[in-house]
Structure formats: structure tokens, C-alpha cells
Amino acid sequence: MNQKYKARIQKRLRAKIVIAVIGGLAVIGTYIIKLLNTTVDFASIDAYITGFFFGIEGVCVMNIIQLRKLLKDENALEEMVIYEEDERNQSIKLKSYSSTISFMIWLLSFGSIISSFFNQVIFFTLASVLVVLLVVSSLYRWFYTRN
């Protein structure tokens, strides 16, 4: 059982490394495009993209460090197995996720109605996010009730 969990942790580690590399390449690519093409004005989105990807990089690096420490320490690995596979913790996560999805749907609905009075672009953005959230949550609900 520990070997299966170790393999799962190694998959997570590889995924985090790939995400960190892609994020770093995106930041580097943005600056290369900016240097090569002086007519394009990235001033409005440059700081946003950089901050967004540095945030992703920071989270990924912290997760990579945590996962590597976990793979080196058998006791910590065993504690993590117990924590992640505990039925009580899974029940708490399930209840909190369903409450969060319901709250997000309500919040996006309210926000899209209010934003429709002020800005059409924001309205369509919030409405699109709401539709995607409804479709994804409906598909998950359909999948899990079917099984």
C-alpha cells in the first residue's frame, strides 16, 4: 500500500515540476516577445501575467519541496496516507466542497446580474464562468450518482 501511495506522490511531484516549468517558460516567453516586438504594448498585461505566473511558480516550488520531504521520510508518508484516506476527512471535504460550489454559483449569479447594469464585458465574463461551473458540477454530479 505504501508503494502505491509513493507512486501517487511521485506522479504529483512530476506534475508540479511540469507546471512550474511551463509557468517559467510562459514568463520568459512573454519577455522575449516584448523584447523582439517593440510595437506591441504589453504594459497593461505584463505585470498581471508576471505576477500570476510567479504566484503559480511559488506555490509549485513550495509543493515540490513538501513532496520531496514526504518521499524521504517514511513516518511522514504513513501519516499522510492515514490523513488522506481517513473517511471522516473525506466526508468533511465532500460536504465543504458541495457548500462551496453552491455558494460560488449563487455569488456568480448575483455578480453577473449586478454587473449587467454597469459593464457588458464583465457580465459576459461572469456569466461564462457561471455556465462552465454549472456544466462541470452537473457532469460530476451525474457521474458520481450514476456509479
Short mmCIF file of C-alpha atoms in Angstrom, two decimals:
data_model
loop_
_atom_site.label_atom_id
_atom_site.label_comp_id
_atom_site.label_asym_id
_atom_site.label_seq_id
_atom_site.Cartn_x
_atom_site.Cartn_y
_atom_site.Cartn_z
CA MET A 1 0.00 0.00 0.00
CA ASN A 2 2.84 2.36 0.78
CA GLN A 3 4.35 1.74 -2.65
CA LYS A 4 1.08 2.67 -4.37
CA TYR A 5 0.88 5.86 -2.35
CA LYS A 6 4.55 6.60 -3.06
CA ALA A 7 3.87 6.22 -6.78
CA ARG A 8 0.92 8.60 -6.45
CA ILE A 9 3.12 11.16 -4.66
CA GLN A 10 5.78 10.81 -7.38
CA LYS A 11 3.12 11.49 -10.04
CA ARG A 12 2.07 14.61 -8.14
CA LEU A 13 5.71 15.67 -7.93
CA ARG A 14 6.23 15.24 -11.67
CA ALA A 15 3.03 17.18 -12.42
CA LYS A 16 4.12 20.05 -10.17
CA ILE A 17 7.52 20.17 -11.85
CA VAL A 18 5.90 20.28 -15.30
CA ILE A 19 3.55 23.08 -14.19
CA ALA A 20 6.49 25.03 -12.72
CA VAL A 21 8.50 24.67 -15.93
CA ILE A 22 5.55 25.74 -18.10
CA GLY A 23 4.95 28.76 -15.86
CA GLY A 24 8.60 29.75 -16.05
CA LEU A 25 8.63 29.36 -19.82
CA ALA A 26 5.48 31.49 -20.09
CA VAL A 27 7.11 34.34 -18.17
CA ILE A 28 10.31 34.07 -20.20
CA GLY A 29 8.30 33.86 -23.44
CA THR A 30 6.35 36.99 -22.54
CA TYR A 31 9.54 38.95 -22.03
CA ILE A 32 11.14 37.59 -25.22
CA ILE A 33 8.07 38.61 -27.25
CA LYS A 34 8.18 42.00 -25.59
CA LEU A 35 11.86 42.45 -26.47
CA LEU A 36 11.51 41.26 -30.07
CA ASN A 37 8.31 43.11 -30.94
CA THR A 38 8.52 46.71 -29.82
CA THR A 39 5.23 47.75 -31.46
CA VAL A 40 3.08 45.55 -29.23
CA ASP A 41 2.18 47.23 -25.94
CA PHE A 42 2.25 44.72 -23.10
CA ALA A 43 2.21 47.39 -20.41
CA SER A 44 -1.34 46.64 -19.36
CA ILE A 45 -1.00 42.87 -19.10
CA ASP A 46 2.73 42.46 -18.50
CA ALA A 47 2.61 42.93 -14.73
CA TYR A 48 -0.54 40.83 -14.42
CA ILE A 49 0.93 37.89 -16.36
CA THR A 50 4.21 38.09 -14.49
CA GLY A 51 2.53 38.22 -11.09
CA PHE A 52 0.15 35.41 -11.98
CA PHE A 53 2.88 33.07 -13.15
CA PHE A 54 5.24 33.95 -10.29
CA GLY A 55 2.40 33.09 -7.92
CA ILE A 56 1.99 29.74 -9.66
CA GLU A 57 5.74 29.23 -9.51
CA GLY A 58 5.84 29.96 -5.78
CA VAL A 59 3.04 27.52 -4.98
CA CYS A 60 4.58 24.83 -7.18
CA VAL A 61 8.04 25.21 -5.65
CA MET A 62 6.58 25.01 -2.13
CA ASN A 63 4.62 21.88 -3.10
CA ILE A 64 7.68 20.33 -4.74
CA ILE A 65 9.73 20.87 -1.57
CA GLN A 66 6.94 19.42 0.58
CA LEU A 67 6.51 16.36 -1.66
CA ARG A 68 10.26 15.66 -1.75
CA LYS A 69 10.44 15.81 2.05
CA LEU A 70 7.45 13.48 2.19
CA LEU A 71 9.13 10.93 -0.08
CA LYS A 72 12.27 10.91 2.08
CA ASP A 73 10.51 10.38 5.43
CA GLU A 74 8.59 7.10 5.82
CA ASN A 75 6.83 8.22 9.01
CA ALA A 76 5.54 11.40 7.40
CA LEU A 77 4.45 9.37 4.38
CA GLU A 78 2.50 6.99 6.60
CA GLU A 79 0.84 9.91 8.41
CA MET A 80 -0.15 11.44 5.07
CA VAL A 81 -1.65 8.13 3.90
CA ILE A 82 -3.74 7.96 7.07
CA TYR A 83 -4.77 11.61 6.76
CA GLU A 84 -5.77 11.42 3.08
CA GLU A 85 -7.60 8.11 3.31
CA ASP A 86 -9.46 8.84 6.55
CA GLU A 87 -13.21 8.58 5.91
CA ARG A 88 -14.01 11.42 8.29
CA ASN A 89 -11.69 13.81 6.46
CA GLN A 90 -13.12 12.72 3.12
CA SER A 91 -16.66 13.35 4.39
CA ILE A 92 -15.70 16.83 5.62
CA LYS A 93 -14.10 17.66 2.26
CA LEU A 94 -17.14 16.42 0.36
CA LYS A 95 -19.55 18.49 2.44
CA SER A 96 -17.40 21.62 2.28
CA TYR A 97 -16.87 21.31 -1.48
CA SER A 98 -20.58 20.95 -2.17
CA SER A 99 -21.31 24.00 0.01
CA THR A 100 -18.56 25.95 -1.72
CA ILE A 101 -19.90 25.12 -5.19
CA SER A 102 -23.41 26.20 -4.17
CA PHE A 103 -22.07 29.45 -2.73
CA MET A 104 -19.96 30.14 -5.83
CA ILE A 105 -22.96 29.57 -8.12
CA TRP A 106 -25.04 31.98 -6.03
CA LEU A 107 -22.24 34.56 -5.90
CA LEU A 108 -21.56 34.41 -9.65
CA SER A 109 -25.27 34.67 -10.41
CA PHE A 110 -25.65 37.72 -8.19
CA GLY A 111 -22.45 39.29 -9.55
CA SER A 112 -23.46 38.78 -13.17
CA ILE A 113 -26.90 40.33 -12.56
CA ILE A 114 -25.37 43.37 -10.85
CA SER A 115 -22.59 43.74 -13.43
CA SER A 116 -25.11 43.65 -16.30
CA PHE A 117 -26.17 47.16 -15.24
CA PHE A 118 -22.63 48.54 -15.40
CA ASN A 119 -20.37 46.69 -17.83
CA GLN A 120 -21.29 44.20 -20.53
CA VAL A 121 -17.82 42.64 -20.74
CA ILE A 122 -17.78 41.82 -17.03
CA PHE A 123 -21.32 40.45 -17.30
CA PHE A 124 -20.37 38.07 -20.12
CA THR A 125 -17.21 37.01 -18.29
CA LEU A 126 -19.08 36.20 -15.08
CA ALA A 127 -21.92 34.53 -16.99
CA SER A 128 -19.41 32.38 -18.91
CA VAL A 129 -17.69 31.32 -15.69
CA LEU A 130 -21.11 30.54 -14.20
CA VAL A 131 -22.09 28.39 -17.18
CA VAL A 132 -18.79 26.48 -17.07
CA LEU A 133 -19.14 25.94 -13.31
CA LEU A 134 -22.71 24.70 -13.73
CA VAL A 135 -21.75 22.33 -16.55
CA VAL A 136 -18.73 20.90 -14.72
CA SER A 137 -20.56 20.48 -11.42
CA SER A 138 -23.54 18.89 -13.21
CA LEU A 139 -21.26 16.46 -15.04
CA TYR A 140 -19.53 15.48 -11.80
CA ARG A 141 -22.85 15.06 -10.03
CA TRP A 142 -24.20 12.95 -12.92
CA PHE A 143 -21.04 10.81 -12.99
CA TYR A 144 -21.00 10.11 -9.26
CA THR A 145 -24.73 9.45 -8.94
CA ARG A 146 -24.51 7.01 -11.84
CA ASN A 147 -21.83 4.91 -10.11
#
